[in-house]
Structures are given as C-alpha cells and as structure tokens.
Amino acid sequence: MDNFPKEERVREQGPGIEAGQKFEVDAFRPEDAAGVARLFREVYGDAYPMKLVYDPLRLRDACERGDNISLVARTERGDVVGHEAFYRSAPSPRAYELGQGLVLSSYRGLAILGNLQEYAFEVMAPSMDLDVVFGEGVCNHIFMQKALTASRTVPMALEIDLMPVEAYEKEGSAGGRVAALLIFRTYHPRPQTIYMPGRYQDALTFVYEALDDERTLLQSPNEANPPGLPTTITTRVFDFARVARMAVHEGGEDFPGAFEVEERKALARGTMVVQVWLKLSWPWIGAIVEHLKTKGYFFGGALAQWFGGDGLLMQKVFATPSWEGILLHSDRAKKIMEYAREDWANGV
C-alpha cells in the first residue's frame, strides 16, 4: 500500500536496543526468530503460554509450514521490537486468528501495534487462503482493542477470565484474570441461517447488527436434540491458563451425558474456565443452551464462520469473574459485556 506508514523514530531506548533507530513493518524472515524470542522474554518473561515463540528453530519451521505466519516491526539493525502472527485456533481451517501481538515497552506510543495490525489486515490477509480473521483484544488495557477495531472489524464476543494474572506479572498490568474481546473481519462472505436460542434473541440480534455478512436470523424452536445423532466434542485444555475449550461438532440426543464426561475430564486437570463452542446452524441449539444454563454456563457471544458456519460461545468460570478489571474501548463491546454479565448473574 502506497500510503502505509512503514518508518518512525524511536523516542527512547529499550532494554539492549540502541536508541534512535528507524523501523519497518514487514513479513517475518528466518533471521528474525531469535529476536522474536528475545522480545517475548523481555515483555512476558517465560510466562507467555504459547511456547513456540521462545524457540527460534520451532518458530522458523512453523513459519515455513504456514502454521504460524508472523510479521514483525524490525529496526534498521535487525532488532525485533514488535510482533504479530496469523495462526489457526478455530475449528474451520479457513478461519485464522491474529494474535501474539506485543511491542517492546520503550517503543510503545509510536503506533507500532497499529501499523502491525494494518499490515496484517490490509496486506497479508487478502493474499492468504482464508475466509475470516479474528483477534482477541485483551481487556486489561484498551490498546490492542483500539488497534483491532481500526481495521474494519466487528466485536462479537467476550471471553471472561481467559488469561491468568501470572502472564502479566512482569509488567504488573493486571490485578486478576484477564478477559479478551473477540473481534472479527470477514474476507469472503458466507450467507447463512442463524437459529437464536430464545433467551439470547436480543443479544444475538444486537451482535449481528454490525456484521457485513448476510445472515437470516430465526428463533430456535427449542426442539429436542435429534435422536440417532451421536454427540461429538473435541476438547483442548490449556494447562498454564487453566482454560478448557470444547468444540461441539455434533450435538445429539446424548449431549448431556457426553458433555458431562468431557467437563469432568477438564476439571480433573485444574481448569478454572470452560468455553463451549456450539453451532448456530442447529435448529435445536436452544435445547442445548438450556441444558448448559443448568450447569452454570452463560453467554459469550457469536463466532463468525467458526465452523465454516457461525458458532455460539458459552462459558463457565469457577470463581467470581473479574468483571471490574475489564477495560473496554467501544460501546458495542460494553453492550456485549452487559449481556454476558446479566446472563451470568441470572443463573438458570
């Protein structure tokens, strides 16, 4: 892009980085790997949960395979002072998360993160084989959220208490577990019919108002889960974060029993937060939501093209959520939190 701002001056020196250098935002090169590892250590210590970023050899290999598509802010002497990456974390292989975003503390305030986001959304994503990009804007500050929402994205869900406070211990930027705002941008439209559980009709109608992708919104008839359809759940537990994510690929008549088995296994590993991803293409999703409500789960939001079709996030926090520590940039995000908090407070 001709108008993309690629260079700025550094105002003060960072740890071990010479002051006064210019930098550019660029795609990752193999020689950047050691600098990426150093950057994460200087910001997070050894506490960042995605350990790939600390291992230059693994990171180079992942970038070569396209499993972790990094971009960096690199100084004229080759120092990496900012980082962002695309990677797959949703069930659909055509949905990419944009994350691992960070900037060296002494380089903040120079729009590096915004430049990384713009380069990612406007230059790299259109050249990739994908349908949708989403990001998790952490909510212990608003800088990441501002950078994400500046790129024609739409906030659609709020993950409560996603990250442990230990991840922010070195910087002292959090007083409890940290929420994350899920923000989406579609690149290839996928018109579809969405079945809204009755209790979430207002919330989902609001969430979909801003999405630039056609949806037909219908109310779920709350009919019983289809007989003869076996439930299929894929669970991933993040031990450091103490978070479990359950992707429900099929929700059949045996859902209550199958879900209880998966939840019990996750809790045995010390999980404090459980997220459940459901398909909004199911007419019977209302019945599944009502069952999860009896188990203490509450509204998180919608997930655009999560399974190819859209998903619904429900979540359970095994402690009082850190509501007061959630900092949100936009009115839309604040409204989504209102729906989540009200659903949590109302219980069943």
GROMACS .gro file of C-alpha atoms in nm:
model
  348
    1MET     CA    1   0.000   0.000   0.000
    2ASP     CA    2   0.145   0.333  -0.104
    3ASN     CA    3   0.010   0.517   0.199
    4PHE     CA    4   0.119   0.258   0.456
    5PRO     CA    5   0.347   0.424   0.718
    6LYS     CA    6   0.650   0.197   0.738
    7GLU     CA    7   0.904   0.402   0.935
    8GLU     CA    8   0.907   0.601   1.258
    9ARG     CA    9   1.162   0.727   1.507
   10VAL     CA   10   1.218   0.558   1.842
   11ARG     CA   11   1.194   0.810   2.122
   12GLU     CA   12   1.376   0.621   2.393
   13GLN     CA   13   1.599   0.320   2.430
   14GLY     CA   14   1.461  -0.023   2.513
   15PRO     CA   15   1.650  -0.294   2.701
   16GLY     CA   16   1.957  -0.369   2.492
   17ILE     CA   17   1.820  -0.190   2.185
   18GLU     CA   18   2.003   0.115   2.055
   19ALA     CA   19   1.802   0.436   2.060
   20GLY     CA   20   1.726   0.645   1.753
   21GLN     CA   21   1.677   0.362   1.506
   22LYS     CA   22   1.412   0.360   1.238
   23PHE     CA   23   1.193   0.053   1.195
   24GLU     CA   24   0.976  -0.108   0.933
   25VAL     CA   25   0.679  -0.342   0.949
   26ASP     CA   26   0.748  -0.646   0.736
   27ALA     CA   27   0.683  -1.018   0.691
   28PHE     CA   28   0.887  -1.250   0.911
   29ARG     CA   29   1.231  -1.360   0.792
   30PRO     CA   30   1.414  -1.664   0.933
   31GLU     CA   31   1.679  -1.440   1.089
   32ASP     CA   32   1.405  -1.267   1.296
   33ALA     CA   33   1.336  -1.578   1.506
   34ALA     CA   34   1.592  -1.511   1.780
   35GLY     CA   35   1.473  -1.152   1.806
   36VAL     CA   36   1.112  -1.265   1.845
   37ALA     CA   37   1.212  -1.497   2.131
   38ARG     CA   38   1.404  -1.214   2.298
   39LEU     CA   39   1.108  -0.976   2.261
   40PHE     CA   40   0.867  -1.218   2.430
   41ARG     CA   41   1.111  -1.276   2.717
   42GLU     CA   42   1.157  -0.904   2.774
   43VAL     CA   43   0.782  -0.842   2.784
   44TYR     CA   44   0.647  -1.162   2.944
   45GLY     CA   45   0.948  -1.333   3.100
   46ASP     CA   46   0.885  -1.704   3.047
   47ALA     CA   47   0.511  -1.673   3.119
   48TYR     CA   48   0.366  -1.646   2.768
   49PRO     CA   49   0.153  -1.960   2.720
   50MET     CA   50   0.235  -2.023   2.351
   51LYS     CA   51   0.586  -2.161   2.399
   52LEU     CA   52   0.656  -2.176   2.027
   53VAL     CA   53   0.763  -1.810   2.031
   54TYR     CA   54   1.054  -1.886   2.266
   55ASP     CA   55   1.214  -2.146   2.038
   56PRO     CA   56   1.375  -1.992   1.726
   57LEU     CA   57   1.409  -2.325   1.544
   58ARG     CA   58   1.048  -2.426   1.604
   59LEU     CA   59   0.926  -2.079   1.514
   60ARG     CA   60   1.117  -2.080   1.185
   61ASP     CA   61   0.980  -2.423   1.098
   62ALA     CA   62   0.623  -2.319   1.185
   63CYS     CA   63   0.652  -2.009   0.967
   64GLU     CA   64   0.787  -2.213   0.676
   65ARG     CA   65   0.491  -2.454   0.704
   66GLY     CA   66   0.241  -2.168   0.730
   67ASP     CA   67   0.123  -2.284   1.073
   68ASN     CA   68   0.237  -1.958   1.232
   69ILE     CA   69   0.253  -1.671   0.981
   70SER     CA   70   0.445  -1.396   1.160
   71LEU     CA   71   0.509  -1.031   1.084
   72VAL     CA   72   0.744  -0.805   1.277
   73ALA     CA   73   0.848  -0.449   1.344
   74ARG     CA   74   1.220  -0.461   1.273
   75THR     CA   75   1.477  -0.185   1.332
   76GLU     CA   76   1.742  -0.090   1.081
   77ARG     CA   77   1.991  -0.303   1.276
   78GLY     CA   78   1.762  -0.605   1.276
   79ASP     CA   79   1.622  -0.577   1.631
   80VAL     CA   80   1.264  -0.707   1.661
   81VAL     CA   81   1.058  -0.456   1.862
   82GLY     CA   82   0.707  -0.571   1.768
   83HIS     CA   83   0.538  -0.893   1.660
   84GLU     CA   84   0.205  -1.029   1.537
   85ALA     CA   85   0.108  -1.361   1.380
   86PHE     CA   86  -0.171  -1.546   1.198
   87TYR     CA   87  -0.246  -1.900   1.313
   88ARG     CA   88  -0.535  -2.147   1.323
   89SER     CA   89  -0.721  -2.193   1.651
   90ALA     CA   90  -1.086  -2.227   1.539
   91PRO     CA   91  -1.242  -2.548   1.402
   92SER     CA   92  -1.259  -2.409   1.046
   93PRO     CA   93  -0.923  -2.426   0.863
   94ARG     CA   94  -1.025  -2.110   0.675
   95ALA     CA   95  -1.057  -1.904   0.995
   96TYR     CA   96  -0.730  -1.754   1.118
   97GLU     CA   97  -0.660  -1.591   1.449
   98LEU     CA   98  -0.443  -1.281   1.450
   99GLY     CA   99  -0.258  -1.269   1.780
  100GLN     CA  100   0.074  -1.293   1.961
  101GLY     CA  101   0.079  -0.915   1.940
  102LEU     CA  102   0.326  -0.724   2.154
  103VAL     CA  103   0.561  -0.426   2.142
  104LEU     CA  104   0.873  -0.361   2.347
  105SER     CA  105   0.774  -0.130   2.632
  106SER     CA  106   1.008   0.154   2.535
  107TYR     CA  107   0.869   0.154   2.180
  108ARG     CA  108   0.505   0.196   2.279
  109GLY     CA  109   0.321   0.512   2.189
  110LEU     CA  110   0.471   0.506   1.840
  111ALA     CA  111   0.177   0.335   1.665
  112ILE     CA  112   0.380   0.017   1.606
  113LEU     CA  113   0.091  -0.208   1.705
  114GLY     CA  114  -0.148  -0.016   1.481
  115ASN     CA  115   0.096  -0.048   1.192
  116LEU     CA  116   0.129  -0.422   1.250
  117GLN     CA  117  -0.249  -0.458   1.255
  118GLU     CA  118  -0.294  -0.254   0.938
  119TYR     CA  119  -0.026  -0.451   0.755
  120ALA     CA  120  -0.185  -0.778   0.870
  121PHE     CA  121  -0.542  -0.690   0.773
  122GLU     CA  122  -0.478  -0.489   0.458
  123VAL     CA  123  -0.167  -0.650   0.306
  124MET     CA  124  -0.118  -1.006   0.434
  125ALA     CA  125  -0.473  -1.134   0.492
  126PRO     CA  126  -0.601  -1.056   0.140
  127SER     CA  127  -0.312  -1.260  -0.002
  128MET     CA  128  -0.390  -1.565   0.214
  129ASP     CA  129  -0.634  -1.853   0.157
  130LEU     CA  130  -0.882  -1.761   0.429
  131ASP     CA  131  -1.244  -1.654   0.485
  132VAL     CA  132  -1.232  -1.473   0.818
  133VAL     CA  133  -0.975  -1.327   1.057
  134PHE     CA  134  -1.038  -1.276   1.426
  135GLY     CA  135  -0.837  -1.137   1.713
  136GLU     CA  136  -0.851  -1.148   2.091
  137GLY     CA  137  -0.808  -0.799   2.232
  138VAL     CA  138  -0.703  -0.837   2.594
  139CYS     CA  139  -0.905  -0.626   2.835
  140ASN     CA  140  -0.650  -0.525   3.099
  141HIS     CA  141  -0.590  -0.228   2.866
  142ILE     CA  142  -0.760  -0.090   2.553
  143PHE     CA  143  -0.462  -0.055   2.318
  144MET     CA  144  -0.499  -0.391   2.145
  145GLN     CA  145  -0.874  -0.340   2.110
  146LYS     CA  146  -0.824   0.002   1.953
  147ALA     CA  147  -0.573  -0.137   1.705
  148LEU     CA  148  -0.806  -0.422   1.607
  149THR     CA  149  -1.122  -0.211   1.571
  150ALA     CA  150  -0.938   0.038   1.350
  151SER     CA  151  -0.919  -0.231   1.080
  152ARG     CA  152  -1.290  -0.258   0.988
  153THR     CA  153  -1.352  -0.536   1.237
  154VAL     CA  154  -1.660  -0.614   1.445
  155PRO     CA  155  -1.659  -0.707   1.818
  156MET     CA  156  -1.881  -1.016   1.855
  157ALA     CA  157  -1.794  -1.199   2.179
  158LEU     CA  158  -1.629  -1.155   2.517
  159GLU     CA  159  -1.419  -1.430   2.676
  160ILE     CA  160  -1.434  -1.385   3.053
  161ASP     CA  161  -1.121  -1.453   3.265
  162LEU     CA  162  -0.937  -1.605   2.971
  163MET     CA  163  -0.577  -1.533   3.072
  164PRO     CA  164  -0.415  -1.589   3.414
  165VAL     CA  165  -0.275  -1.292   3.603
  166GLU     CA  166   0.068  -1.461   3.601
  167ALA     CA  167   0.104  -1.385   3.230
  168TYR     CA  168   0.115  -1.014   3.316
  169GLU     CA  169   0.319  -1.038   3.634
  170LYS     CA  170   0.639  -0.897   3.486
  171GLU     CA  171   0.464  -0.580   3.371
  172GLY     CA  172   0.220  -0.563   3.663
  173SER     CA  173  -0.062  -0.472   3.424
  174ALA     CA  174  -0.339  -0.690   3.568
  175GLY     CA  175  -0.496  -0.735   3.910
  176GLY     CA  176  -0.675  -1.060   3.828
  177ARG     CA  177  -0.753  -1.292   3.539
  178VAL     CA  178  -0.784  -1.104   3.210
  179ALA     CA  179  -1.078  -1.112   2.968
  180ALA     CA  180  -1.045  -1.091   2.590
  181LEU     CA  181  -1.272  -0.933   2.331
  182LEU     CA  182  -1.321  -1.142   2.015
  183ILE     CA  183  -1.320  -0.919   1.709
  184PHE     CA  184  -1.390  -1.043   1.351
  185ARG     CA  185  -1.338  -0.935   0.992
  186THR     CA  186  -1.472  -1.138   0.701
  187TYR     CA  187  -1.291  -1.159   0.366
  188HIS     CA  188  -1.524  -1.399   0.185
  189PRO     CA  189  -1.897  -1.381   0.263
  190ARG     CA  190  -2.087  -1.685   0.380
  191PRO     CA  191  -2.462  -1.606   0.395
  192GLN     CA  192  -2.639  -1.844   0.631
  193THR     CA  193  -2.935  -1.902   0.860
  194ILE     CA  194  -2.878  -1.849   1.231
  195TYR     CA  195  -3.102  -2.011   1.492
  196MET     CA  196  -3.111  -1.793   1.802
  197PRO     CA  197  -3.185  -1.951   2.140
  198GLY     CA  198  -3.487  -1.770   2.283
  199ARG     CA  199  -3.307  -1.632   2.586
  200TYR     CA  200  -3.033  -1.485   2.363
  201GLN     CA  201  -3.252  -1.341   2.088
  202ASP     CA  202  -3.195  -0.977   2.190
  203ALA     CA  203  -2.824  -1.028   2.249
  204LEU     CA  204  -2.759  -1.204   1.917
  205THR     CA  205  -2.973  -0.957   1.721
  206PHE     CA  206  -2.751  -0.682   1.861
  207VAL     CA  207  -2.427  -0.870   1.790
  208TYR     CA  208  -2.522  -0.931   1.426
  209GLU     CA  209  -2.629  -0.572   1.355
  210ALA     CA  210  -2.275  -0.466   1.260
  211LEU     CA  211  -2.160  -0.776   1.069
  212ASP     CA  212  -2.106  -0.708   0.698
  213ASP     CA  213  -2.203  -1.064   0.602
  214GLU     CA  214  -2.562  -1.163   0.530
  215ARG     CA  215  -2.748  -1.361   0.798
  216THR     CA  216  -3.109  -1.478   0.826
  217LEU     CA  217  -3.195  -1.473   1.196
  218LEU     CA  218  -3.459  -1.719   1.319
  219GLN     CA  219  -3.554  -1.822   1.669
  220SER     CA  220  -3.462  -2.174   1.770
  221PRO     CA  221  -3.778  -2.377   1.831
  222ASN     CA  222  -3.608  -2.543   2.133
  223GLU     CA  223  -3.690  -2.881   1.987
  224ALA     CA  224  -3.518  -3.187   2.130
  225ASN     CA  225  -3.174  -3.287   2.007
  226PRO     CA  226  -3.207  -3.523   1.709
  227PRO     CA  227  -3.223  -3.893   1.801
  228GLY     CA  228  -2.966  -4.122   1.648
  229LEU     CA  229  -2.711  -3.841   1.605
  230PRO     CA  230  -2.412  -3.909   1.832
  231THR     CA  231  -2.257  -3.612   2.007
  232THR     CA  232  -1.902  -3.526   1.901
  233ILE     CA  233  -1.690  -3.298   2.119
  234THR     CA  234  -1.326  -3.203   2.078
  235THR     CA  235  -1.169  -3.066   2.396
  236ARG     CA  236  -0.841  -2.881   2.431
  237VAL     CA  237  -0.705  -2.791   2.773
  238PHE     CA  238  -0.451  -2.510   2.818
  239ASP     CA  239  -0.290  -2.614   3.145
  240PHE     CA  240  -0.097  -2.294   3.209
  241ALA     CA  241  -0.403  -2.075   3.157
  242ARG     CA  242  -0.629  -2.333   3.327
  243VAL     CA  243  -0.875  -2.298   3.039
  244ALA     CA  244  -1.062  -2.572   2.852
  245ARG     CA  245  -1.220  -2.520   2.512
  246MET     CA  246  -1.486  -2.764   2.392
  247ALA     CA  247  -1.583  -2.758   2.026
  248VAL     CA  248  -1.918  -2.936   1.986
  249HIS     CA  249  -1.917  -3.062   1.626
  250GLU     CA  250  -2.241  -3.259   1.668
  251GLY     CA  251  -2.494  -3.219   1.947
  252GLY     CA  252  -2.721  -3.520   1.955
  253GLU     CA  253  -2.970  -3.680   2.192
  254ASP     CA  254  -2.683  -3.799   2.414
  255PHE     CA  255  -2.540  -3.447   2.460
  256PRO     CA  256  -2.598  -3.416   2.838
  257GLY     CA  257  -2.407  -3.734   2.919
  258ALA     CA  258  -2.133  -3.680   2.662
  259PHE     CA  259  -2.077  -3.325   2.779
  260GLU     CA  260  -2.059  -3.427   3.145
  261VAL     CA  261  -1.780  -3.673   3.064
  262GLU     CA  262  -1.578  -3.406   2.881
  263GLU     CA  263  -1.631  -3.147   3.152
  264ARG     CA  264  -1.528  -3.389   3.426
  265LYS     CA  265  -1.202  -3.468   3.244
  266ALA     CA  266  -1.127  -3.098   3.202
  267LEU     CA  267  -1.192  -3.019   3.568
  268ALA     CA  268  -0.963  -3.302   3.675
  269ARG     CA  269  -0.679  -3.101   3.521
  270GLY     CA  270  -0.744  -2.797   3.740
  271THR     CA  271  -0.944  -2.600   3.485
  272MET     CA  272  -1.089  -2.270   3.610
  273VAL     CA  273  -1.259  -2.158   3.286
  274VAL     CA  274  -1.451  -2.373   3.039
  275GLN     CA  275  -1.557  -2.242   2.699
  276VAL     CA  276  -1.811  -2.426   2.483
  277TRP     CA  277  -1.847  -2.364   2.109
  278LEU     CA  278  -2.186  -2.457   1.961
  279LYS     CA  279  -2.318  -2.438   1.604
  280LEU     CA  280  -2.578  -2.170   1.538
  281SER     CA  281  -2.693  -2.369   1.232
  282TRP     CA  282  -2.873  -2.620   1.460
  283PRO     CA  283  -3.248  -2.555   1.495
  284TRP     CA  284  -3.225  -2.740   1.828
  285ILE     CA  285  -2.948  -2.523   1.972
  286GLY     CA  286  -3.197  -2.371   2.215
  287ALA     CA  287  -3.235  -2.705   2.395
  288ILE     CA  288  -2.857  -2.741   2.429
  289VAL     CA  289  -2.827  -2.387   2.564
  290GLU     CA  290  -3.096  -2.455   2.823
  291HIS     CA  291  -2.907  -2.762   2.940
  292LEU     CA  292  -2.580  -2.571   2.969
  293LYS     CA  293  -2.756  -2.299   3.167
  294THR     CA  294  -2.849  -2.559   3.428
  295LYS     CA  295  -2.475  -2.636   3.452
  296GLY     CA  296  -2.377  -2.273   3.520
  297TYR     CA  297  -2.276  -2.163   3.168
  298PHE     CA  298  -2.352  -1.815   3.039
  299PHE     CA  299  -2.349  -1.609   2.719
  300GLY     CA  300  -2.025  -1.509   2.549
  301GLY     CA  301  -2.131  -1.401   2.200
  302ALA     CA  302  -2.129  -1.512   1.837
  303LEU     CA  303  -1.831  -1.651   1.642
  304ALA     CA  304  -1.835  -1.565   1.272
  305GLN     CA  305  -1.764  -1.860   1.037
  306TRP     CA  306  -1.616  -2.051   1.332
  307PHE     CA  307  -1.711  -2.393   1.199
  308GLY     CA  308  -1.746  -2.268   0.843
  309GLY     CA  309  -2.090  -2.166   0.970
  310ASP     CA  310  -2.121  -1.944   1.276
  311GLY     CA  311  -2.076  -2.052   1.635
  312LEU     CA  312  -2.208  -1.952   1.976
  313LEU     CA  313  -1.973  -1.908   2.272
  314MET     CA  314  -2.093  -2.014   2.616
  315GLN     CA  315  -1.862  -2.015   2.914
  316LYS     CA  316  -1.831  -2.104   3.280
  317VAL     CA  317  -1.593  -1.952   3.534
  318PHE     CA  318  -1.526  -2.149   3.853
  319ALA     CA  319  -1.480  -1.834   4.064
  320THR     CA  320  -1.633  -1.489   4.072
  321PRO     CA  321  -1.537  -1.335   3.735
  322SER     CA  322  -1.308  -1.032   3.738
  323TRP     CA  323  -1.577  -0.806   3.594
  324GLU     CA  324  -1.439  -0.486   3.745
  325GLY     CA  325  -1.099  -0.539   3.582
  326ILE     CA  326  -1.242  -0.548   3.228
  327LEU     CA  327  -1.150  -0.236   3.028
  328LEU     CA  328  -1.339  -0.194   2.701
  329HIS     CA  329  -1.284   0.060   2.426
  330SER     CA  330  -1.611   0.062   2.230
  331ASP     CA  331  -1.976   0.099   2.327
  332ARG     CA  332  -2.050  -0.217   2.128
  333ALA     CA  333  -1.805  -0.416   2.340
  334LYS     CA  334  -1.953  -0.272   2.659
  335LYS     CA  335  -2.300  -0.379   2.548
  336ILE     CA  336  -2.179  -0.734   2.484
  337MET     CA  337  -2.035  -0.740   2.836
  338GLU     CA  338  -2.372  -0.625   2.973
  339TYR     CA  339  -2.543  -0.922   2.809
  340ALA     CA  340  -2.277  -1.161   2.940
  341ARG     CA  341  -2.281  -1.025   3.293
  342GLU     CA  342  -2.660  -1.023   3.313
  343ASP     CA  343  -2.676  -1.384   3.193
  344TRP     CA  344  -2.410  -1.484   3.447
  345ALA     CA  345  -2.590  -1.304   3.731
  346ASN     CA  346  -2.928  -1.456   3.643
  347GLY     CA  347  -2.802  -1.814   3.660
  348VAL     CA  348  -3.065  -2.056   3.531
   0.00000   0.00000   0.00000
